[in-house]
Amino acid sequence: MSGFSVSRNDDANISKLYLSGFLDAHTVPKFEEALQSCLNDEQYNIIVNLKDLDYISSAGLGVFMGFIEEIRESGGDIKLTNLSNKVHKVFDLLGFPALFEIYDNENEANQKFTSG
Amino acid sequence: MPSKYLDSFKERHKDEIPSTELDKRLLELSALFEISQTLNSTLNLKTILDNILFVPMGRMMINKGLILFQHDDHQFKIENIKGLPLNLIHKEIHITSLPDHPVFLKDYQTDEDWIDFFRNFKIELLIPLISQRDFRGLIGFSGKLTAQPFDDDEINFLSSLAHLAVQAIENARTFERLNAVNRQLDHRVQELNTLFEIGAELNQIFDPQKVLKQLSYSLMGQLLINQFFVMLKDEEGFKIAYQKGLLFKEENLEKCRPLCESLPEIPEPVVLNEEDTYPELYELGVRLIVPMRIQNRVGGFIFLGEKVDKHEYTRSNIHFLSTLANMAMISLENARLIQETIEKERIEEELYLAQDIQRRLLPTSMPELDGYYIDGLNIPSKQVGGDFFDIIHLQDNEYLLTIADVSGKGMPAALLVSNLQAGIHSLLDSDLPLNEMTFRLNNLIHKNTNIEKYITFFILRINLDDGTFSYVNGGHNPPYIFSKKKEERTLEKGGLILGMMPNVSYELGRDQLLPGECLVMFTDGVTEAMDEQEHEFEEKGLIELVKPVINSKDSQEINQMIIDAIKEFSSNPVESDDITLLTINRIS
């Protein structure tokens, strides 16, 4: 079973989550916990950096879907950065680019948060 | 390249054709050559259409153009426009008859809608796009800015262009379709992967909430849904088992719960629309109901709201959801069965412990008494009924006999018996009269238990020298004294059952067991044993049975005889209640 880990780094009013490894049905609870901890700390501006994410399954995308409504209701957003081609393909296939902002790097996402 | 070729062509044939005419022809040829190259070098439909319009527009100074594709009998859809309002894109037009060669609108004598439509937008020339296969389309151009009419050469040029275009358009459309199919296939593979993954995951989960969570992740991720709830059916009906999204608030769901009860067991997913038979659910935001099936029955429903991207649920989506729902249902059912097994094992373990406690509280052997037979017997029921008896040697020739039946079953009953026994033993040293002792036991039991817990209790203190005894009956089935010469008598003095209310006083009864008499104490498991017609054994049965044999059998034999009689009377006497007997007879 391949591993998955998530680390968090808060920068002013933006929380950054770094995912690495395999995000699938088995490992989604970890990611869910991480997002929930952001919400518990009332951090609603969240950048999820997928640079080191090797694989994402539909269940992994499900976590994004499960949180986005509450986060946007609270005036925040989840922005995604640094998607590998393989990961981007899954996002694209399931129609996520229409619902989530996806950026090449953290700086762009950061600017969106600070200017928006 | 082409111009070089054309230049040399012109050089070689300059004597045969007048030069101006030739120039024009060559220019047309070169344009066709150019466009044919462009059209065949791309599979991008938009680039192709742009070129088909721009090339003639540039060459002939036309300022408006459009291209339509046929998609149904006479239905045409605008695919590309130049110099026309953008909102025309994808507009549908009904064209009654597609021309088979280039035509001028002015040549049409009729006023059909589609002709008016083109005239309104100043379109003058129509060129059909007709492939050898089934593709049909139409190019339309406005007049030239120079206001010059189109000459035959120009019409020929546009016709040739249309021929070239048809092939390129067909290729591009095939390519687009192929891409769409590929994407669909990718999507399907992703769906299968998701099902495969969740299947593997669900096999490892036995907690219903975790099962529902997995279901939730997979359907949210795969289908862009974040508004849904799950109702599961148990013995009492439908219950909200899981809910996601702000649309389906709990109070709304509560309102719709009775509605779910009345849903017939729909075997297949149902897409709701406004005219549907479930307007209340539609009102609530439900757009799709997916039954969760397990072996031919429906164990629950998933109610889904609109997809986040507002797209309709496709057949493939619904198929996926249905499979997912059924997989989750099987997993939920497995989780339930495992919980049930664990619970059953726990109850069995508890009953075993309760039986063990009860057994330890009963005397293990009967004392040998001079001039008396004494025997106590307890057959515990499967559920451990909480019967109790005890024989305690006090001093000299004095014995304390007690029999009791505690309310309830299982472990709580066993613990209360234990409490009672401890109470009796702790009061022995104080040498109180039985009514005083019972008074204290009652207060003790009342203090230690709630109102539903009580004990029917009988206690007797006998002096074996002369058979005199005192007793208190706290609401217990009155014991019988059987006598050869006299009528049998019952021991009823005492008071209320123990544990009901505090500070109740008890009356002390006195009597004497004469030689040849037999005292039988018993619990209601004896008299309430039932035959198949639900008749009880009753006291009558006991009297008729015991009275004739009091001088011919000892107490153990009498007890065994009663048990045998009850077993014969009732097919399963100890199914629900213990049977307890405590018999003492004085030898004549």
XYZ file of C-alpha atoms in Angstrom:
704
model
C 0.000 0.000 0.000
C 1.490 3.336 -1.060
C 1.662 6.124 1.428
C 0.196 9.555 1.524
C 1.127 12.501 3.637
C -0.027 16.046 4.038
C 1.735 18.916 5.732
C 0.474 22.382 6.480
C 2.147 25.718 6.500
C 0.236 28.869 7.404
C 1.271 32.133 5.860
C -0.659 35.071 7.307
C -4.290 34.361 6.408
C -3.488 31.694 3.851
C -3.089 28.030 4.739
C -0.977 25.947 2.430
C -1.358 22.206 2.285
C 1.339 20.085 0.674
C 0.151 16.692 -0.479
C 2.471 13.891 -1.424
C 2.095 10.259 -2.448
C -1.143 8.498 -3.309
C -4.465 10.105 -2.478
C -7.095 7.386 -2.815
C -10.056 5.918 -0.960
C -7.724 4.503 1.643
C -5.850 7.691 2.373
C -8.580 10.334 2.017
C -9.313 10.481 5.760
C -5.867 12.045 6.285
C -6.529 14.775 3.749
C -9.987 15.339 5.132
C -8.521 15.761 8.613
C -6.057 18.337 7.299
C -8.769 20.396 5.611
C -10.982 20.108 8.670
C -8.157 21.408 10.852
C -7.905 24.488 8.601
C -11.623 25.075 9.047
C -11.377 24.544 12.784
C -8.741 27.298 12.845
C -11.036 29.476 10.732
C -8.556 29.461 7.863
C -10.679 29.598 4.752
C -8.077 30.705 2.212
C -6.413 27.484 1.275
C -3.772 26.675 -1.314
C -3.314 22.994 -1.990
C 0.072 22.309 -3.567
C 0.080 19.025 -5.468
C 3.722 19.098 -6.556
C 4.551 15.795 -4.881
C 1.225 14.093 -5.410
C 1.769 10.984 -7.518
C -1.804 9.826 -7.869
C -5.299 11.035 -7.131
C -8.487 8.997 -7.406
C -12.071 10.161 -7.566
C -12.361 9.706 -3.828
C -9.513 12.211 -3.443
C -11.369 14.724 -5.584
C -14.426 13.983 -3.486
C -12.721 15.577 -0.498
C -12.322 18.847 -2.425
C -15.984 18.690 -3.350
C -16.984 17.942 0.224
C -15.335 21.060 1.593
C -15.617 23.662 -1.128
C -19.167 24.726 -0.373
C -18.538 25.432 3.299
C -15.265 27.211 2.509
C -16.822 29.442 -0.139
C -19.815 30.147 2.117
C -17.274 31.446 4.633
C -15.750 33.734 2.012
C -12.698 31.597 1.273
C -11.566 29.314 -1.500
C -9.410 26.324 -2.291
C -6.895 27.010 -5.040
C -4.790 24.265 -6.524
C -1.209 24.551 -7.705
C 1.627 22.542 -9.241
C -0.416 19.706 -10.726
C 1.584 17.052 -12.544
C 0.269 16.056 -15.976
C -1.051 12.787 -14.670
C -2.919 14.424 -11.809
C -4.161 17.229 -14.027
C -5.619 14.678 -16.430
C -7.868 13.269 -13.710
C -8.990 16.751 -12.634
C -9.709 17.631 -16.237
C -11.503 14.398 -17.039
C -13.946 14.889 -14.203
C -14.585 18.530 -15.044
C -12.850 20.090 -12.049
C -11.189 22.992 -13.879
C -14.670 24.520 -14.251
C -15.127 24.575 -10.488
C -11.673 25.082 -9.040
C -8.960 27.585 -9.805
C -5.796 25.810 -10.844
C -2.433 27.624 -11.018
C 1.042 26.710 -12.109
C 2.627 27.818 -8.875
C 1.927 29.116 -5.388
C 2.795 32.693 -6.238
C -0.047 33.004 -8.721
C -2.491 31.514 -6.280
C -1.173 33.754 -3.524
C -1.655 36.831 -5.675
C -5.223 35.801 -6.436
C -5.968 35.596 -2.736
C -4.289 38.873 -1.855
C -5.693 40.835 -4.790
C -9.126 39.270 -4.642
C 6.367 27.108 -53.862
C 2.960 27.393 -55.459
C 3.707 30.814 -56.850
C 6.879 29.504 -58.451
C 4.922 26.747 -60.087
C 2.230 29.166 -61.181
C 4.772 31.590 -62.571
C 6.304 28.894 -64.728
C 2.837 27.697 -65.785
C 2.021 31.233 -66.901
C 5.307 31.480 -68.779
C 4.671 28.241 -70.655
C 1.089 29.027 -71.707
C 1.200 32.786 -72.248
C 0.482 32.420 -75.974
C -2.598 30.242 -75.619
C -4.761 32.310 -73.213
C -5.204 36.073 -72.943
C -3.003 37.272 -70.143
C -5.658 38.981 -67.928
C -7.899 35.963 -68.036
C -4.960 33.721 -67.195
C -3.891 35.863 -64.275
C -7.273 35.623 -62.741
C -7.494 31.858 -63.236
C -4.052 31.363 -61.822
C -4.825 33.456 -58.824
C -7.928 31.392 -58.160
C -5.978 28.180 -58.563
C -3.286 29.370 -56.245
C -5.897 30.358 -53.689
C -7.548 26.950 -53.924
C -4.196 25.264 -53.667
C -3.331 27.311 -50.632
C -6.614 26.693 -48.913
C -6.514 22.991 -49.696
C -3.132 22.842 -47.992
C -4.381 24.726 -44.960
C -7.550 22.718 -44.682
C -5.745 19.421 -44.885
C -3.024 20.387 -42.466
C -5.310 20.752 -39.507
C -7.925 18.708 -37.741
C -9.148 21.695 -35.788
C -12.673 22.329 -36.953
C -12.671 25.992 -35.996
C -9.500 26.715 -37.980
C -11.032 24.981 -40.986
C -14.273 26.926 -40.779
C -12.454 30.206 -40.217
C -10.465 29.583 -43.387
C -13.473 28.609 -45.448
C -15.023 31.969 -44.615
C -11.990 34.229 -44.499
C -10.369 33.191 -47.780
C -13.326 34.118 -50.039
C -14.160 37.145 -47.895
C -10.653 38.460 -48.353
C -10.457 37.651 -52.036
C -13.864 38.943 -53.045
C -14.291 41.658 -50.416
C -17.290 40.041 -48.799
C -18.079 41.338 -45.304
C -20.453 38.702 -43.903
C -20.327 34.942 -43.906
C -21.618 31.961 -41.995
C -21.480 28.167 -41.969
C -24.256 25.808 -40.885
C -24.215 22.062 -40.237
C -27.213 19.819 -40.538
C -27.822 17.783 -37.410
C -31.355 16.527 -37.872
C -33.639 16.121 -40.831
C -34.119 19.772 -41.725
C -32.522 21.261 -38.622
C -29.344 23.226 -39.225
C -27.107 24.776 -36.623
C -24.897 27.810 -37.143
C -21.306 26.724 -36.471
C -19.277 29.753 -37.471
C -19.960 33.407 -38.330
C -17.983 36.354 -39.590
C -19.241 39.920 -39.564
C -22.510 38.841 -37.912
C -23.821 39.176 -34.316
C -22.110 36.705 -31.996
C -25.393 35.478 -30.536
C -26.112 33.721 -33.826
C -23.579 31.048 -32.958
C -25.299 27.695 -32.346
C -28.648 29.106 -33.378
C -30.830 26.512 -35.062
C -32.616 27.083 -38.327
C -35.172 24.948 -40.080
C -34.241 24.718 -43.764
C -36.959 23.008 -45.763
C -34.843 22.181 -48.794
C -31.072 22.304 -48.999
C -29.975 23.521 -52.450
C -27.691 21.110 -54.317
C -25.712 23.832 -56.059
C -24.842 27.471 -55.315
C -27.950 29.706 -55.327
C -28.689 33.372 -54.933
C -31.327 34.211 -52.379
C -32.887 36.620 -54.794
C -33.751 33.639 -57.016
C -36.036 32.193 -54.363
C -39.614 33.206 -55.065
C -41.051 32.002 -51.737
C -41.007 33.695 -48.345
C -40.055 30.823 -46.124
C -38.744 31.642 -42.631
C -35.230 30.442 -43.288
C -34.947 32.488 -46.469
C -36.157 35.563 -44.603
C -33.652 34.857 -41.889
C -30.746 34.924 -44.338
C -32.118 37.972 -46.116
C -32.401 39.802 -42.782
C -28.711 39.347 -42.250
C -27.933 40.486 -45.818
C -26.851 37.011 -46.937
C -27.098 36.777 -50.725
C -25.335 33.618 -51.791
C -25.759 30.077 -50.479
C -23.313 27.284 -51.266
C -24.213 23.770 -50.155
C -21.736 21.481 -48.444
C -22.567 17.937 -49.530
C -20.368 14.971 -48.822
C -20.577 11.552 -50.420
C -21.407 10.262 -46.983
C -24.054 11.797 -44.757
C -22.623 15.191 -43.960
C -24.674 18.201 -45.069
C -24.008 21.863 -44.498
C -24.381 25.296 -45.956
C -22.131 28.307 -46.460
C -23.694 31.719 -46.755
C -22.103 34.948 -47.930
C -23.305 38.506 -48.146
C -22.759 40.574 -51.259
C -19.421 42.215 -52.046
C -18.471 45.608 -50.613
C -17.828 46.687 -54.205
C -21.527 45.976 -54.923
C -20.375 44.018 -58.008
C -22.320 40.830 -58.689
C -20.623 37.440 -58.309
C -19.458 36.235 -61.721
C -19.423 32.610 -62.861
C -15.737 32.172 -62.164
C -16.231 33.296 -58.619
C -19.154 30.943 -58.143
C -17.014 28.140 -59.577
C -14.244 29.065 -57.215
C -16.584 28.978 -54.238
C -17.994 25.636 -55.418
C -14.515 24.177 -55.615
C -13.763 25.585 -52.201
C -16.899 23.920 -50.822
C -15.789 20.571 -52.257
C -12.407 20.856 -50.614
C -14.004 22.026 -47.399
C -16.397 19.111 -47.098
C -13.591 16.588 -46.899
C -11.674 18.620 -44.341
C -14.787 19.193 -42.245
C -15.624 15.504 -42.284
C -12.117 14.586 -41.219
C -12.171 17.114 -38.421
C -15.579 15.956 -37.260
C -14.478 12.341 -37.232
C -11.453 13.394 -35.256
C -13.612 15.326 -32.803
C -15.921 12.354 -32.401
C -12.946 10.103 -31.858
C -11.661 12.478 -29.228
C -15.045 12.521 -27.544
C -15.172 8.733 -27.574
C -11.673 8.587 -26.165
C -12.600 10.974 -23.430
C -15.714 8.979 -22.690
C -13.593 5.867 -22.484
C -11.156 7.597 -20.154
C -14.104 8.638 -18.060
C -15.408 5.106 -17.977
C -11.998 3.789 -16.978
C -11.886 6.371 -14.216
C -15.335 5.226 -13.057
C -14.251 1.614 -13.052
C -11.094 2.510 -11.159
C -13.207 4.319 -8.602
C -15.519 1.345 -8.203
C -12.581 -1.010 -7.976
C -10.898 1.165 -5.399
C -13.956 1.678 -3.234
C -14.732 -2.039 -3.501
C -11.352 -2.897 -2.098
C -11.699 -0.257 0.596
C -15.223 -1.211 1.632
C -14.123 -4.779 2.251
C -12.003 -3.523 5.102
C -14.587 -1.317 6.774
C -17.182 -2.475 9.252
C -18.304 0.858 10.614
C -21.462 2.084 8.826
C -20.471 5.754 9.113
C -17.121 5.042 7.485
C -18.824 3.116 4.698
C -21.072 6.106 4.026
C -18.104 8.418 4.096
C -16.329 6.369 1.433
C -19.481 6.373 -0.649
C -19.654 10.117 -0.245
C -16.047 10.782 -1.340
C -16.383 8.617 -4.400
C -19.609 10.054 -5.664
C -18.597 13.638 -4.944
C -15.275 13.250 -6.716
C -16.487 11.241 -9.640
C -19.665 13.131 -10.456
C -19.196 16.689 -9.202
C -21.947 16.408 -6.639
C -21.927 17.915 -3.198
C -25.616 17.937 -2.352
C -27.016 14.590 -1.333
C -28.354 12.527 1.513
C -28.746 8.866 2.288
C -31.733 7.248 3.936
C -31.349 3.756 5.298
C -34.111 1.449 6.371
C -34.056 -0.445 9.624
C -36.765 -2.234 11.591
C -38.414 1.074 12.475
C -38.351 2.538 8.958
C -36.195 5.058 7.123
C -33.564 7.065 8.922
C -31.265 9.793 7.668
C -27.898 8.088 7.664
C -25.736 10.666 5.924
C -26.118 14.189 4.648
C -23.882 16.499 2.654
C -24.334 20.044 1.437
C -26.267 23.073 2.597
C -29.250 22.390 0.365
C -30.507 19.429 2.367
C -30.917 20.835 5.858
C -31.862 18.469 8.608
C -35.245 20.042 9.287
C -36.162 19.680 5.604
C -35.070 16.077 5.590
C -37.182 15.351 8.652
C -40.132 16.709 6.723
C -39.402 14.508 3.753
C -38.818 11.367 5.789
C -42.465 10.281 5.850
C -42.397 10.884 2.115
C -39.594 8.370 1.756
C -41.652 5.869 3.700
C -44.310 6.123 1.057
C -41.860 5.740 -1.826
C -42.623 2.450 -3.431
C -39.617 0.215 -3.545
C -38.287 1.619 -6.769
C -35.863 -0.921 -8.199
C -34.007 1.422 -10.541
C -32.699 4.987 -10.242
C -35.282 7.663 -10.987
C -34.450 11.043 -12.469
C -36.867 13.667 -11.156
C -38.180 16.519 -13.198
C -40.838 19.110 -12.596
C -43.744 17.056 -13.871
C -42.715 14.091 -11.817
C -44.679 12.098 -9.310
C -42.477 13.275 -6.435
C -43.022 17.037 -6.551
C -42.174 17.448 -2.851
C -38.765 15.894 -3.375
C -38.181 17.972 -6.489
C -39.149 21.059 -4.509
C -36.558 20.119 -1.909
C -33.882 20.004 -4.621
C -33.738 16.273 -5.255
C -32.953 15.500 -8.881
C -32.094 11.822 -8.742
C -33.093 8.953 -6.479
C -30.851 5.912 -6.474
C -32.076 2.834 -4.622
C -29.498 0.893 -2.625
C -30.272 -2.719 -3.320
C -29.225 -5.876 -1.589
C -30.444 -9.243 -2.853
C -33.795 -8.209 -4.350
C -34.758 -5.704 -1.697
C -34.117 -2.033 -1.230
C -32.180 -1.208 1.915
C -31.999 2.521 1.392
C -31.972 5.399 -1.053
C -29.459 8.022 -2.098
C -31.139 11.323 -2.880
C -29.002 13.577 -5.044
C -29.307 17.243 -5.828
C -28.120 18.983 -8.932
C -24.521 18.465 -10.045
C -22.273 21.415 -9.270
C -21.615 22.002 -12.975
C -25.406 21.992 -13.542
C -25.064 19.208 -16.096
C -27.739 16.556 -16.296
C -27.057 13.097 -14.953
C -25.942 10.959 -17.882
C -26.853 7.322 -18.270
C -23.288 6.419 -17.468
C -23.437 8.566 -14.283
C -26.598 6.837 -13.171
C -25.150 3.430 -13.890
C -22.083 4.319 -11.864
C -24.166 5.616 -8.964
C -26.332 2.534 -8.969
C -23.329 0.231 -8.816
C -21.754 2.351 -6.101
C -25.002 2.390 -4.108
C -25.356 -1.375 -4.265
C -21.755 -1.920 -3.250
C -22.170 0.396 -0.288
C -25.384 -1.360 0.701
C -23.696 -4.753 0.761
C -20.959 -3.296 2.897
C -23.479 -1.694 5.253
C -25.320 -4.978 5.546
C -22.069 -6.792 6.327
C -21.269 -4.179 8.946
C -24.699 -4.690 10.479
C -24.342 -8.473 10.541
C -20.958 -8.207 12.185
C -22.333 -5.795 14.780
C -25.183 -8.198 15.399
C -22.845 -11.136 15.875
C -20.700 -9.144 18.264
C -23.784 -8.045 20.179
C -25.100 -11.597 20.336
C -21.781 -12.866 21.623
C -21.745 -10.114 24.211
C -25.240 -11.031 25.410
C -24.344 -14.710 25.578
C -21.237 -13.917 27.538
C -23.263 -11.761 29.918
C -25.868 -14.484 30.391
C -23.144 -16.978 31.080
C -21.718 -14.675 33.744
C -25.177 -14.110 35.223
C -25.798 -17.852 35.398
C -22.477 -18.315 37.057
C -23.224 -15.667 39.684
C -26.617 -17.162 40.386
C -25.240 -20.673 40.688
C -22.624 -19.565 43.177
C -25.265 -17.919 45.373
C -27.275 -21.131 45.772
C -26.406 -23.796 48.367
C -24.164 -26.437 46.903
C -25.307 -29.262 49.192
C -28.308 -30.005 51.363
C -27.859 -30.388 55.103
C -28.744 -33.661 56.846
C -31.408 -32.852 59.435
C -32.511 -35.104 62.268
C -36.179 -36.042 61.741
C -36.578 -33.939 58.596
C -35.969 -34.221 54.907
C -34.972 -30.998 53.179
C -34.242 -30.325 49.528
C -33.829 -27.243 47.410
C -33.767 -27.248 43.617
C -33.190 -24.551 41.039
C -33.413 -24.982 37.264
C -32.232 -21.727 35.707
C -33.908 -20.564 32.527
C -31.917 -19.690 29.392
C -32.301 -16.028 30.195
C -31.464 -16.377 33.888
C -34.608 -15.436 35.753
C -33.230 -14.404 39.105
C -34.674 -17.072 41.434
C -32.971 -17.633 44.724
C -33.185 -19.923 47.749
C -30.992 -20.448 50.759
C -30.719 -22.690 53.796
C -28.727 -21.203 56.672
C -27.899 -22.893 59.964
C -28.353 -20.356 62.753
C -27.679 -22.001 66.081
C -28.456 -25.236 67.871
C -31.366 -26.617 65.983
C -32.501 -23.423 64.322
C -32.465 -22.958 60.546
C -33.311 -20.050 58.304
C -34.984 -20.952 54.998
C -35.594 -18.398 52.308
C -36.870 -18.332 48.732
C -37.117 -15.282 46.468
C -37.767 -14.230 42.903
C -36.095 -11.103 41.597
C -37.706 -9.054 38.818
C -35.927 -8.823 35.479
C -33.543 -11.234 33.883
C -29.909 -11.694 33.076
C -27.115 -9.783 34.683
C -29.231 -7.106 36.426
C -31.318 -9.831 38.089
C -28.237 -11.794 39.095
C -26.704 -8.701 40.679
C -29.883 -7.971 42.622
C -29.965 -11.566 43.924
C -26.386 -11.099 45.004
C -27.374 -7.890 46.768
C -30.238 -9.629 48.585
C -28.085 -12.539 49.686
C -25.421 -10.195 51.024
C -28.136 -8.248 52.870
C -29.505 -11.389 54.516
C -26.081 -12.537 55.643
C -25.147 -9.163 57.046
C -28.311 -9.087 59.152
C -27.865 -12.595 60.602
C -25.601 -11.551 63.459
C -28.033 -8.967 64.828
C -30.521 -11.785 65.593
C -33.516 -9.642 64.688
C -37.054 -11.012 64.432
C -37.893 -11.840 60.802
C -40.339 -8.961 60.365
C -37.687 -6.492 61.520
C -35.101 -8.164 59.288
C -37.435 -7.951 56.293
C -38.112 -4.277 57.098
C -34.387 -3.592 56.776
C -33.935 -5.747 53.697
C -36.757 -3.858 52.017
C -35.132 -0.528 52.746
C -31.800 -1.830 51.512
C -33.231 -3.140 48.260
C -35.293 0.008 47.764
C -32.249 2.168 48.251
C -30.113 0.136 45.864
C -32.529 -0.227 43.006
C -34.953 1.776 40.942
C -38.693 1.343 41.036
C -38.859 -1.311 38.325
C -36.699 -3.639 40.370
C -38.332 -5.628 43.136
C -38.176 -8.970 44.870
C -40.888 -11.372 45.995
C -39.477 -12.780 49.176
C -40.274 -15.468 51.708
C -38.228 -16.117 54.823
C -38.829 -18.676 57.544
C -37.027 -19.533 60.778
C -37.677 -23.018 62.092
C -36.786 -24.750 65.300
C -36.256 -28.367 64.389
C -36.861 -29.560 67.954
C -40.592 -29.015 67.787
C -41.176 -27.767 64.235
C -42.309 -24.317 65.348
C -41.433 -21.526 62.975
C -41.884 -17.863 62.364
C -42.047 -16.428 58.850
C -42.579 -13.313 56.739
C -44.029 -13.394 53.256
C -43.077 -10.303 51.205
C -45.402 -10.726 48.256
C -44.158 -14.195 47.345
C -46.337 -17.095 46.121
C -47.624 -18.479 49.417
C -45.871 -21.719 50.361
C -48.073 -24.695 51.155
C -48.074 -26.967 54.142
C -49.573 -30.311 53.211
C -51.006 -32.458 55.973
C -52.487 -35.931 55.955
C -55.234 -35.141 58.418
C -55.966 -31.501 57.819
C -56.583 -29.243 54.820
C -53.383 -27.827 53.307
C -52.619 -24.338 54.574
C -50.757 -21.410 53.057
C -48.256 -19.053 54.634
C -49.406 -15.582 53.669
C -48.597 -13.242 56.558
C -46.061 -10.547 55.886
C -46.467 -7.566 53.602
C -45.446 -5.834 50.402
C -42.845 -7.121 47.947
C -39.340 -5.841 48.617
C -37.987 -2.734 46.901
C -41.268 -0.994 46.045
C -41.340 1.590 48.820
C -39.307 2.330 51.915
C -40.249 1.853 55.592
C -42.941 -0.716 55.009
C -43.748 -2.769 58.110
C -44.165 -6.517 57.911
C -46.325 -8.861 59.947
C -44.660 -11.860 61.509
C -46.469 -15.150 60.933
C -46.150 -18.187 63.201
C -46.976 -21.814 62.707
C -45.700 -25.299 63.418
C -44.686 -28.095 61.089
C -46.100 -31.228 62.621
C -44.774 -34.738 62.091
C -45.967 -36.042 58.721
C -46.460 -32.564 57.320
C -44.669 -31.208 54.283
C -43.837 -27.576 53.539
C -43.342 -26.706 49.853
C -41.916 -23.321 48.922
C -41.748 -22.472 45.218
C -41.435 -19.670 42.694
C -43.847 -18.696 39.976
C -41.874 -20.712 37.441
C -43.710 -23.704 38.934
C -47.272 -22.470 38.966
C -47.031 -20.361 35.801
C -45.535 -23.085 33.639
C -47.753 -23.298 30.564
C -48.986 -26.070 28.342
C -49.453 -25.681 24.633
C -52.927 -24.203 25.043
C -51.386 -21.609 27.365
C -53.033 -23.021 30.453
C -50.997 -22.543 33.607
C -49.986 -25.377 35.925
C -51.373 -23.376 38.863
C -51.451 -24.118 42.580
C -54.195 -26.641 41.926
C -51.814 -28.775 39.936
C -49.300 -28.616 42.715
C -51.797 -29.591 45.420
C -53.196 -32.502 43.470
C -49.735 -33.733 42.812
C -48.091 -33.429 46.210
C -50.870 -34.111 48.682
C -51.197 -37.863 48.046
C -47.500 -38.576 48.435
C -46.343 -36.582 51.455
C -45.840 -39.636 53.620
C -44.420 -41.898 50.983
C -41.727 -39.658 49.491
C -38.913 -37.590 50.912
C -38.447 -33.980 49.951
C -35.994 -34.701 47.154
C -38.385 -37.190 45.596
C -41.248 -34.732 45.921
C -39.241 -32.000 44.200
C -38.241 -34.334 41.402
C -41.822 -35.452 40.999
C -42.984 -31.830 40.675
C -40.297 -31.097 38.100
C -41.222 -34.203 36.120
C -44.886 -33.237 36.200
C -44.113 -29.721 34.991
C -41.928 -31.051 32.207
C -44.729 -33.290 31.095
C -47.240 -30.459 31.335
C -45.218 -27.885 29.499
C -43.067 -28.609 26.480
C -40.474 -26.033 27.391
C -40.920 -25.007 31.026
C -37.651 -23.160 31.566
C -37.685 -21.163 28.353
C -38.292 -17.855 30.068
C -38.427 -18.357 33.815
C -36.431 -20.199 36.449
C -38.058 -23.003 38.409
C -37.167 -23.151 42.088
C -38.445 -25.420 44.826
C -37.531 -25.673 48.494
C -39.290 -28.506 50.307
C -39.005 -29.697 53.866
C -40.981 -32.558 55.344
C -41.056 -33.666 58.951
C -40.780 -37.359 59.322
C -43.706 -38.795 61.239
